XYZ file of C-alpha atoms in Angstrom:
730
model
C 116.173 99.859 225.787
C 117.094 102.117 222.946
C 120.809 102.628 222.455
C 122.231 105.914 223.632
C 122.226 108.479 220.729
C 125.615 109.900 219.597
C 126.631 113.270 220.913
C 126.276 116.264 218.450
C 128.959 119.008 218.325
C 127.774 122.317 219.585
C 128.360 124.121 216.281
C 129.060 123.407 212.599
C 128.038 120.520 210.513
C 127.705 117.083 212.014
C 131.111 115.408 212.160
C 133.089 118.598 211.020
C 136.185 119.315 213.118
C 136.469 122.739 214.656
C 139.180 125.137 213.155
C 141.775 126.415 215.489
C 142.156 130.175 215.999
C 145.663 130.061 214.374
C 144.384 128.621 211.112
C 141.640 131.187 210.973
C 144.196 133.986 211.324
C 146.415 132.594 208.536
C 143.453 132.263 206.189
C 142.459 135.902 206.792
C 145.982 137.088 205.988
C 146.091 135.076 202.763
C 142.836 136.603 201.629
C 144.120 140.088 202.337
C 147.341 139.457 200.351
C 145.370 138.023 197.456
C 143.233 141.146 197.292
C 146.305 143.404 197.498
C 148.085 141.588 194.611
C 144.927 141.708 192.536
C 144.640 145.445 193.058
C 148.321 145.919 192.249
C 147.954 143.953 188.989
C 144.954 145.990 187.982
C 146.910 149.165 188.712
C 149.798 148.027 186.484
C 147.438 147.165 183.650
C 145.721 150.503 184.023
C 149.044 152.336 183.939
C 150.096 150.499 180.775
C 146.831 151.411 179.096
C 147.254 155.019 180.185
C 150.828 155.173 178.816
C 149.711 153.720 175.509
C 146.657 155.918 175.029
C 147.175 158.950 177.260
C 148.927 162.258 176.496
C 151.734 161.504 178.935
C 152.552 158.338 176.986
C 153.522 160.328 173.902
C 156.027 162.334 175.913
C 157.533 159.233 177.463
C 157.814 157.482 174.079
C 159.645 160.474 172.647
C 161.998 160.402 175.605
C 162.561 156.672 175.103
C 163.294 157.176 171.426
C 165.679 159.984 172.255
C 167.799 157.850 174.499
C 167.610 154.530 172.599
C 170.853 152.702 171.906
C 171.849 149.953 169.537
C 174.992 148.169 168.407
C 175.650 148.142 164.668
C 177.930 145.802 162.742
C 180.313 147.631 160.398
C 181.775 145.698 157.493
C 185.375 146.248 156.520
C 186.106 147.555 153.040
C 186.182 144.650 150.591
C 189.575 144.098 149.003
C 190.296 144.724 145.340
C 191.222 142.155 142.701
C 194.160 142.890 140.405
C 195.642 141.452 137.231
C 199.185 140.116 137.091
C 200.578 143.608 136.386
C 198.540 145.407 139.049
C 195.591 146.689 137.033
C 192.178 146.630 138.660
C 189.841 143.798 137.762
C 187.277 144.349 140.543
C 186.827 147.024 143.185
C 184.102 148.419 145.448
C 182.701 151.906 144.955
C 180.131 153.450 147.320
C 176.644 154.178 146.037
C 173.834 155.737 148.035
C 170.156 154.975 148.522
C 168.025 158.096 149.025
C 165.397 158.122 151.776
C 163.512 160.649 153.950
C 162.455 160.532 157.582
C 159.080 162.246 157.443
C 158.827 162.163 161.251
C 162.135 163.959 161.851
C 161.946 166.326 164.807
C 162.732 169.489 162.855
C 160.599 168.712 159.818
C 157.527 170.719 160.798
C 154.397 170.769 158.626
C 155.067 174.431 157.814
C 158.658 173.745 156.720
C 157.609 170.771 154.608
C 154.792 172.674 152.886
C 157.132 175.575 152.133
C 159.729 173.388 150.376
C 157.917 170.380 148.883
C 157.193 172.069 145.532
C 160.768 173.176 144.907
C 162.131 169.818 146.095
C 159.817 167.966 143.688
C 160.986 170.140 140.797
C 164.636 169.502 141.635
C 164.116 165.737 141.872
C 162.215 165.595 138.581
C 164.909 167.604 136.805
C 167.749 165.522 138.299
C 166.415 161.987 137.827
C 164.095 162.549 134.842
C 162.084 159.433 135.726
C 158.926 161.174 137.005
C 157.489 164.650 136.706
C 157.342 167.136 139.561
C 153.663 166.479 140.271
C 154.293 162.745 140.738
C 157.204 163.382 143.074
C 155.116 165.840 145.086
C 152.199 163.434 145.412
C 154.491 160.710 146.768
C 156.229 163.079 149.210
C 152.951 164.525 150.510
C 151.471 161.050 151.036
C 154.573 159.874 152.868
C 154.591 162.980 155.064
C 150.920 162.504 155.944
C 151.691 158.954 157.096
C 154.830 160.104 158.963
C 156.912 157.444 157.207
C 160.257 157.052 158.919
C 162.154 155.539 155.967
C 160.506 156.742 152.764
C 162.340 155.678 149.590
C 162.629 158.668 147.262
C 163.764 156.770 144.153
C 164.950 153.264 143.367
C 168.003 154.569 141.558
C 171.174 154.727 143.642
C 173.540 157.668 143.201
C 177.315 157.983 143.329
C 179.292 160.278 145.596
C 179.423 163.208 143.181
C 175.679 163.029 142.577
C 175.108 162.904 146.326
C 176.976 166.179 146.733
C 174.600 167.813 144.251
C 171.553 166.349 145.978
C 172.665 167.706 149.342
C 172.067 171.222 147.932
C 168.366 170.553 147.233
C 165.606 172.143 149.359
C 165.056 170.277 152.663
C 167.982 167.968 151.864
C 170.415 170.779 152.638
C 169.026 170.929 156.184
C 170.321 167.477 157.071
C 168.599 164.472 158.685
C 167.115 166.203 161.749
C 165.494 169.260 160.183
C 165.113 168.127 156.582
C 164.733 164.370 157.118
C 167.260 163.552 154.378
C 168.939 160.146 154.734
C 171.680 158.818 152.414
C 172.188 155.103 153.047
C 175.588 153.947 151.802
C 175.922 150.695 149.861
C 179.068 149.366 148.235
C 178.723 148.134 144.672
C 181.262 145.806 143.082
C 182.461 147.258 139.791
C 184.688 145.832 137.052
C 186.772 148.508 135.298
C 187.344 146.197 132.328
C 183.688 145.309 131.837
C 182.930 141.668 131.057
C 186.591 140.708 130.781
C 187.141 137.468 132.744
C 183.850 138.132 134.547
C 183.106 134.463 135.242
C 186.655 133.805 136.439
C 186.536 136.830 138.732
C 183.179 135.533 139.969
C 180.881 136.947 142.644
C 179.388 136.471 146.090
C 175.660 137.151 146.298
C 173.257 137.686 149.188
C 172.032 134.093 148.931
C 175.477 132.822 149.838
C 176.459 131.637 146.352
C 180.231 131.989 145.949
C 181.892 131.634 142.568
C 185.238 132.371 140.984
C 188.008 134.307 142.681
C 185.490 136.426 144.608
C 184.033 133.237 146.085
C 187.234 131.274 146.547
C 188.932 134.136 148.411
C 185.862 135.651 150.056
C 187.185 135.174 153.598
C 190.265 137.232 152.705
C 188.520 139.848 150.551
C 185.753 140.689 153.015
C 188.038 141.376 155.994
C 186.803 141.402 159.578
C 183.632 143.227 160.670
C 183.671 145.705 163.550
C 180.922 147.116 165.745
C 179.948 150.498 167.098
C 177.432 151.702 169.667
C 174.934 154.246 168.356
C 172.390 156.483 170.070
C 169.133 157.592 168.501
C 169.014 161.381 168.538
C 165.799 162.106 166.672
C 163.458 160.228 164.403
C 165.558 157.642 162.589
C 168.860 159.488 162.967
C 171.520 157.592 164.902
C 174.926 158.891 165.899
C 177.979 156.853 167.003
C 179.075 157.281 170.602
C 182.261 156.338 172.398
C 182.232 152.947 174.069
C 184.740 150.372 175.286
C 182.770 147.819 173.250
C 183.438 149.551 169.910
C 185.687 147.555 167.550
C 187.140 148.996 164.348
C 186.576 146.885 161.209
C 189.558 145.394 159.388
C 189.667 145.972 155.642
C 189.914 142.928 153.403
C 193.066 141.883 151.590
C 193.670 142.743 147.952
C 194.026 139.720 145.678
C 196.659 139.684 142.919
C 195.714 137.191 140.220
C 197.755 135.555 137.465
C 195.435 136.865 134.730
C 196.957 139.026 132.016
C 194.514 141.639 130.728
C 195.823 141.772 127.148
C 195.919 138.001 126.816
C 192.511 137.586 128.445
C 190.976 140.107 126.076
C 192.562 138.404 123.079
C 191.426 134.914 124.115
C 187.918 136.079 124.954
C 187.440 137.875 121.638
C 188.785 134.875 119.703
C 186.463 132.481 121.530
C 183.453 134.684 120.867
C 184.324 134.896 117.174
C 184.540 131.128 116.768
C 181.468 130.395 118.895
C 179.506 132.415 116.332
C 181.414 130.996 113.361
C 180.873 127.370 114.422
C 177.332 127.962 115.739
C 178.505 126.266 118.932
C 176.379 126.008 122.061
C 179.304 126.866 124.311
C 183.058 126.916 124.410
C 186.046 127.587 126.622
C 189.693 128.494 126.184
C 192.545 128.515 128.702
C 196.135 129.753 128.441
C 198.555 128.477 131.104
C 202.178 129.402 131.715
C 204.117 126.152 131.465
C 206.759 126.560 134.181
C 204.636 128.235 136.857
C 201.101 126.961 136.239
C 199.873 130.564 136.132
C 196.538 130.856 134.331
C 197.092 133.877 132.098
C 193.684 133.762 130.415
C 190.494 131.769 130.934
C 187.300 132.420 129.009
C 183.931 130.640 128.923
C 181.172 131.639 126.508
C 177.597 130.392 126.148
C 175.501 131.133 123.052
C 171.876 131.530 124.016
C 168.917 130.641 121.830
C 168.553 134.265 120.699
C 172.198 134.368 119.616
C 173.523 136.512 122.477
C 176.826 135.517 124.040
C 177.194 135.384 127.813
C 179.720 134.073 130.308
C 177.455 132.267 132.747
C 179.283 129.020 133.535
C 182.919 128.057 134.028
C 183.063 125.112 131.637
C 186.852 124.966 131.828
C 186.871 123.802 135.445
C 183.283 122.737 136.096
C 182.207 120.703 133.047
C 183.283 117.064 133.422
C 182.814 115.203 130.154
C 184.250 112.325 128.150
C 187.263 114.033 126.540
C 187.660 111.846 123.472
C 190.996 111.560 121.698
C 192.889 114.077 123.860
C 192.884 111.292 126.471
C 194.991 109.154 124.133
C 198.039 110.941 125.558
C 197.484 109.140 128.883
C 197.185 105.814 127.041
C 200.333 106.487 125.017
C 202.333 107.271 128.176
C 201.082 104.035 129.787
C 202.007 101.971 126.705
C 205.508 103.458 126.504
C 206.361 103.784 130.183
C 204.542 100.832 131.771
C 204.044 98.274 128.984
C 207.404 99.221 127.389
C 205.919 99.251 123.916
C 207.939 101.022 121.220
C 206.718 103.953 119.131
C 207.703 101.889 116.115
C 205.519 98.931 117.135
C 203.216 97.952 114.279
C 199.427 98.033 114.631
C 196.988 96.979 111.895
C 194.041 99.380 111.801
C 192.543 97.362 108.915
C 189.867 99.100 106.853
C 188.576 101.495 109.514
C 185.993 99.240 111.191
C 186.842 96.543 113.722
C 184.919 94.523 116.300
C 186.887 94.272 119.565
C 184.889 92.121 121.951
C 181.446 93.688 122.335
C 182.634 97.079 120.998
C 182.489 98.153 117.361
C 185.428 100.545 116.892
C 185.442 102.950 113.941
C 188.060 105.359 112.577
C 187.066 108.638 110.992
C 189.191 108.042 107.888
C 187.148 106.327 105.178
C 188.679 103.019 104.235
C 190.964 102.956 107.255
C 194.685 103.621 107.628
C 195.955 100.084 107.205
C 199.122 99.203 109.119
C 200.603 102.020 111.264
C 203.338 102.449 113.821
C 202.224 103.349 117.342
C 203.445 106.911 116.773
C 201.382 107.152 113.589
C 198.378 105.756 115.441
C 198.670 108.678 117.851
C 199.377 111.273 115.142
C 196.390 110.215 113.037
C 194.237 109.659 116.145
C 193.218 106.131 115.143
C 190.682 104.716 117.585
C 191.271 101.234 116.235
C 195.034 101.515 116.621
C 194.847 102.691 120.238
C 192.199 100.120 121.150
C 194.248 97.282 119.639
C 197.489 98.446 121.290
C 195.879 98.803 124.719
C 194.122 95.445 124.484
C 197.342 93.797 123.311
C 199.228 95.102 126.365
C 196.480 95.086 129.019
C 193.610 92.909 127.794
C 194.175 90.339 130.529
C 195.214 92.927 133.136
C 192.945 95.960 132.790
C 193.657 97.085 136.363
C 197.316 97.483 135.435
C 196.334 99.926 132.648
C 194.204 102.010 134.986
C 196.918 102.005 137.655
C 199.436 103.268 135.085
C 197.082 106.125 134.178
C 196.410 106.921 137.821
C 200.139 107.285 138.461
C 199.958 110.367 136.259
C 197.685 111.944 138.871
C 194.800 112.981 136.627
C 192.300 110.834 138.530
C 192.477 113.177 141.535
C 190.857 116.610 141.941
C 193.332 119.443 141.503
C 192.021 121.257 144.594
C 191.983 124.523 142.671
C 191.880 127.946 144.261
C 188.464 128.461 142.663
C 185.277 126.759 143.773
C 183.304 124.561 141.383
C 185.940 122.102 140.164
C 184.360 118.967 138.675
C 185.685 115.700 140.062
C 187.500 113.575 137.484
C 186.286 110.022 136.929
C 188.679 107.281 135.805
C 186.956 103.907 136.099
C 188.679 100.905 137.672
C 187.926 97.161 137.451
C 187.474 97.138 141.226
C 184.332 99.261 140.848
C 181.214 97.171 141.429
C 179.043 98.817 138.778
C 181.532 100.858 136.777
C 183.375 98.258 134.749
C 182.324 95.784 132.060
C 183.663 94.157 128.919
C 183.536 97.429 126.950
C 185.318 99.735 129.411
C 188.999 99.054 128.623
C 188.490 99.445 124.871
C 186.400 102.617 125.188
C 188.821 104.122 127.716
C 191.694 103.694 125.257
C 190.246 106.401 122.994
C 188.744 108.722 125.594
C 185.353 107.326 126.608
C 184.332 105.764 129.950
C 186.336 108.551 131.657
C 185.310 112.062 132.610
C 187.608 115.069 132.862
C 187.173 118.833 132.877
C 189.261 120.769 130.319
C 191.523 122.079 133.102
C 192.448 118.483 134.028
C 193.423 117.651 130.452
C 195.418 120.873 130.152
C 197.307 120.073 133.357
C 198.490 116.747 131.899
C 199.670 118.290 128.618
C 201.337 121.122 130.503
C 203.335 118.484 132.436
C 204.651 117.098 129.137
C 205.689 120.621 128.128
C 207.267 121.173 131.572
C 209.749 118.325 131.334
C 207.451 115.810 133.017
C 206.757 117.954 136.094
C 203.034 118.350 136.750
C 202.154 121.628 138.486
C 198.825 122.782 139.821
C 197.086 125.575 137.887
C 197.382 128.870 139.780
C 194.850 131.698 139.661
C 196.030 133.858 142.589
C 199.629 134.676 143.474
C 199.443 137.142 146.365
C 197.314 138.658 149.082
C 198.201 142.259 149.825
C 197.180 144.842 152.363
C 198.122 148.467 151.782
C 200.708 147.450 149.139
C 202.319 144.987 151.544
C 202.372 141.300 150.648
C 200.852 139.315 153.511
C 200.715 135.938 151.808
C 202.115 134.356 148.663
C 200.947 131.247 146.840
C 203.929 129.441 145.311
C 203.697 126.908 142.510
C 202.504 123.558 143.838
C 204.085 120.469 142.255
C 201.597 117.601 141.925
C 203.870 115.023 140.280
C 207.627 115.452 139.963
C 207.876 112.965 137.091
C 204.851 111.695 135.195
C 207.103 109.274 133.280
C 210.710 108.529 132.420
C 212.689 111.001 130.321
C 212.914 108.485 127.492
C 209.124 108.172 127.417
C 208.756 111.941 127.721
C 210.898 112.582 124.656
C 208.893 110.027 122.685
C 205.608 111.626 123.739
C 206.864 115.112 122.871
C 207.967 113.877 119.463
C 204.554 112.312 118.904
C 202.736 115.522 119.839
C 204.837 117.470 117.351
C 204.093 114.742 114.811
C 200.346 115.395 115.211
C 200.940 118.894 113.838
C 203.484 117.933 111.206
C 201.876 114.730 109.887
C 198.530 114.130 111.569
C 195.218 115.655 112.538
C 196.776 118.989 113.613
C 198.318 119.948 110.278
C 196.353 123.208 110.187
C 198.713 124.497 112.922
C 201.867 124.212 110.839
C 203.762 127.447 110.175
C 207.414 128.232 109.386
C 207.892 130.695 112.239
C 207.414 128.494 115.308
C 206.481 124.894 116.157
C 203.441 123.687 118.078
C 202.913 120.359 119.824
C 199.234 119.479 120.143
C 196.505 116.839 120.006
C 192.983 116.998 118.607
C 190.000 115.468 120.352
C 186.481 114.563 119.266
C 183.842 113.070 121.534
C 180.151 112.419 121.201
C 178.309 113.786 124.209
C 176.010 111.354 125.982
C 172.386 112.490 126.326
C 171.556 111.232 129.799
C 170.476 107.580 129.654
C 169.486 107.794 126.003
C 172.959 107.157 124.590
C 174.547 109.504 122.094
C 171.631 110.087 119.696
C 168.361 111.840 120.515
C 164.921 110.870 119.234
C 165.321 113.108 116.172
C 168.625 111.528 115.194
C 170.690 114.528 116.297
C 173.975 114.283 118.156
C 176.024 116.519 120.420
C 179.789 116.736 119.907
C 182.705 118.115 121.892
C 185.574 119.217 119.660
C 188.787 120.104 121.459
C 192.472 120.743 120.921
C 195.218 120.990 123.526
C 198.936 121.605 123.219
C 201.829 123.957 123.883
C 204.125 126.424 122.143
C 206.851 126.851 121.049
C 207.441 123.116 120.939
C 211.211 123.376 121.427
C 211.096 125.792 124.385
C 207.528 125.670 125.720
C 206.241 128.913 127.209
C 202.460 128.469 127.165
C 200.051 125.546 127.077
C 196.578 126.037 125.614
C 193.298 124.155 125.518
C 190.177 125.091 123.577
C 186.861 123.223 123.439
C 183.621 123.803 121.536
C 180.382 121.920 122.114
C 177.946 121.752 119.187
C 174.665 120.089 118.275
C 174.274 118.448 114.871
C 170.785 117.567 113.665
C 170.389 114.473 111.530
C 171.933 115.114 108.125
C 173.997 118.134 109.216
C 177.283 118.619 107.345
C 178.817 121.125 109.753
C 182.288 120.191 111.052
C 182.473 118.517 114.431
C 185.889 116.824 114.549
C 188.455 118.344 116.871
C 190.725 119.326 113.980
C 188.063 121.045 111.893
C 185.966 122.450 114.759
C 188.439 123.391 117.495
C 191.586 123.566 115.328
C 190.891 127.024 113.833
C 190.160 128.447 117.295
C 193.356 126.923 118.695
C 195.352 128.386 115.806
C 193.855 131.825 116.351
C 194.693 131.781 120.055
C 198.173 130.301 119.536
C 199.111 132.782 116.810
C 197.951 135.747 118.856
C 199.706 134.526 121.991
C 202.884 134.062 119.993
C 202.506 137.456 118.312
C 202.026 139.151 121.684
C 205.102 137.450 123.091
C 207.139 136.667 120.012
C 210.300 137.251 122.022
C 209.838 133.710 123.450
C 212.304 132.652 120.751
C 214.876 135.152 122.045
C 213.603 138.077 120.012
C 213.716 141.356 121.913
C 210.587 143.465 122.190
C 211.400 147.155 122.221
C 209.388 149.101 124.798
C 210.778 152.554 124.097
C 207.404 153.857 122.972
C 203.953 153.766 124.481
C 200.943 153.157 122.261
C 197.189 153.382 122.051
C 195.791 151.334 124.991
C 193.035 149.797 122.854
C 195.703 147.711 121.124
C 196.242 144.252 122.540
C 199.887 143.513 121.778
C 203.278 144.797 122.813
C 204.788 147.222 120.292
C 207.926 146.197 118.453
C 210.161 146.934 115.486
C 208.199 146.962 112.253
C 210.363 144.731 110.058
C 210.452 141.565 112.245
C 206.766 141.899 113.034
C 205.868 142.242 109.376
C 207.643 138.958 108.638
C 205.942 137.278 111.588
C 202.476 138.326 110.451
C 203.189 137.114 106.939
C 204.245 133.715 108.298
C 201.174 133.511 110.526
C 198.899 134.308 107.610
C 197.223 137.295 109.266
C 195.470 139.144 106.462
C 194.326 142.722 106.085
C 197.566 144.295 107.303
C 198.123 147.883 106.177
C 201.488 148.990 104.837
C 203.981 148.953 107.703
C 206.664 151.648 107.841
C 210.274 150.521 107.875
C 210.916 152.341 111.102
C 208.727 153.081 114.104
C 206.434 150.782 115.989
C 203.441 148.658 115.136
C 201.060 146.471 117.122
C 198.298 143.902 116.747
C 194.793 144.610 117.951
C 192.437 142.079 119.595
C 191.158 141.005 116.186
C 194.609 140.017 114.960
C 194.899 143.036 112.621
C 198.138 144.956 112.220
C 197.848 148.641 113.003
C 200.219 151.560 113.282
C 199.455 153.127 116.649
C 199.486 156.799 117.430
C 202.851 157.407 118.997
C 202.806 158.832 122.503
C 206.397 159.372 123.669
C 207.158 158.381 127.214
C 208.477 161.873 127.837
C 205.022 163.372 127.248
C 204.499 163.373 131.006
C 201.865 162.343 133.517
C 198.352 163.609 132.692
C 196.314 165.858 134.959
C 194.032 163.687 137.113
C 192.837 166.147 139.748
C 189.110 166.770 139.692
C 188.301 163.546 137.813
C 186.059 160.777 139.085
C 187.642 157.464 140.024
C 186.654 155.725 136.790
C 187.853 158.678 134.692
C 191.178 158.798 136.535
C 191.767 155.037 136.207
C 191.011 155.095 132.493
C 193.203 158.153 131.863
C 196.168 156.794 133.838
C 196.054 153.356 132.228
C 195.704 154.842 128.741
C 199.221 156.298 128.917
C 200.825 153.234 130.487
C 200.647 154.082 134.192
C 199.605 151.551 136.861
C 197.088 153.455 139.001
C 196.181 152.705 142.595
C 193.801 154.756 144.687
C 192.723 155.513 148.208
C 189.732 157.376 149.692
C 186.382 158.304 148.191
C 185.114 161.143 146.051
C 187.027 162.870 143.261
C 190.772 163.035 142.745
C 192.355 165.629 145.034
C 196.003 164.576 144.718
C 198.298 162.382 142.614
C 201.676 160.987 143.666
C 203.395 162.019 140.393
C 202.889 165.636 139.408
C 201.307 166.553 136.090
C 203.808 166.709 133.235
C 206.470 164.608 134.963
C 208.187 162.126 132.564
C 207.689 158.487 133.529
C 208.644 154.953 132.577
C 205.979 152.616 131.237
C 204.373 150.641 134.061
C 205.209 153.221 136.742
C 202.795 153.189 139.684
C 200.820 156.307 140.551
C 198.772 156.724 143.728
C 195.495 158.579 143.262
C 194.041 160.178 146.399
C 190.276 160.710 146.466
C 188.510 163.198 148.692
C 185.971 165.996 148.887
C 186.822 169.462 147.632
């Protein structure tokens, strides 16, 4: 029999289970919800499209714009930078960018058409950069496009100019009706022009920070605040009260150690000798011995077209082999560590000697023969120093380096300014930095690298009784004439050597001027202690001579004055290129010596009371002069001793002065009792110049023109008296 066939379900596909009524109900509900959400999504999309394209959307967008809010960051006023006597070196003055909101609510087409011609004429007459037709064409095009932030001109205007512009057609109606927008920007200005510009430095939008501006940026810029603003119309925003608003904190003022007169004198002297020597670049620094205060620092580069610029701080950032100025460190080591005597005899032979793998040559043709150690230093004999150092340390080179390192010149000074080059003093423990030539070359200033500021710091320590102090550029931070922080002198080494060694070194430095390579500095009025330095500049990996046979040289001189009671230490350096066969001077004495003498003589002339002479300050004088006035007779004798030529006849009584070129002049007398000048109504720059020209120390507050002065016009005053200038809007 056939098997019984399987039973077939009454409905559905064969083998398909039957759904329960509950599942069917759930499925229907899900389908309904799906349809509802789909319809809702389509409705939202449709509404968005309607708001974007429909007439109601325009109304809603205007309402949204009307009640928009935003939080703005407000920068505090950047602090000012002052010289040592309180005169402005850098300050911020507001300038304004001119724009128009062509979609402002009140700027109707009829109003714009009625005023655009007269506005174009006013702009053309005021700026004189385009004619009225060109201005009109730009304004009409911007209005047709409804530009919200149209730039009227690239030139920014000052506050006084802005007040005139606010009287122009449309502009006088304000931002809502006339669309006029004045966007404030602060511009950093330097009342004394390029004076110490590289030392003052800058902070740019790319984050580059240089000089005092960069080193003290966190103090100068203050603390930003914030404010809540509401958009009223177009691009016009107004501040509104809010618990979240924070007032900005103005930055601190920075009081530097720089002296304006001395800086100007040093800078002009450096520029003169850069041109005279056809040097590529040069630097000069004047440092106060006891305090470490940098009174003047100048860096000058001569470009290919002959123009002079201050674009790099060579004094602190250029690390190079110093040459013979480094012999001071070797002399101290020989006297203080090796206990060699200044009278020790050294045979320099005929000027050419082979010491191990190094051929050592002296500049003097035929050599110096036998010299004492002091004479070796005075005449800057490479052979003498190399022989003395090898005699004392040839078998123990690490001991020589350790003696030099005890001076402290192998460490960075950690200056207040950014950009300090790291010194390099090689040590036998270095894996790749020491070989059989290093000790000999180091003895006369090669195989080491120092920036001029490092060398100056060592010589300043000798002048300061053996106490090495850190160079100081900034003395105080102030806020509203209140000192909030002081920077005292930082002692780096309390004794670089014994007092016996110190006296021997000081005697040797004076001997350089009296008997050696610094003889051009001799004068009967005051004594200088100094050392010359000459170094060939390495050209990358190609040694010291390029493919054309030319060589680069660094000529330097460093010392202090007066030698018996040191007041200032000075370093100057000039870098030159000498093609093959060139006869131009390149030795430190002939290249840098004249510049050092110029700076030293002018520093001494400005402060010739350092030898207990009294400078009379009973009279004020023309502010373009760069020296303190004084009695005529003593100054006449001083100038004669210094060899300053071109002096006019000096009266027996009265006052005289020296200008920045070293010339003697008889200034126009301006008695102190003449009284304070009228400053009201002047611009800031005019007021500062006028006040300083009569010997006042101006300070200011506010913006605009001068509306008040703390000392009334005509009031007698003492030289250096402070006067507060109040700026405002009349």
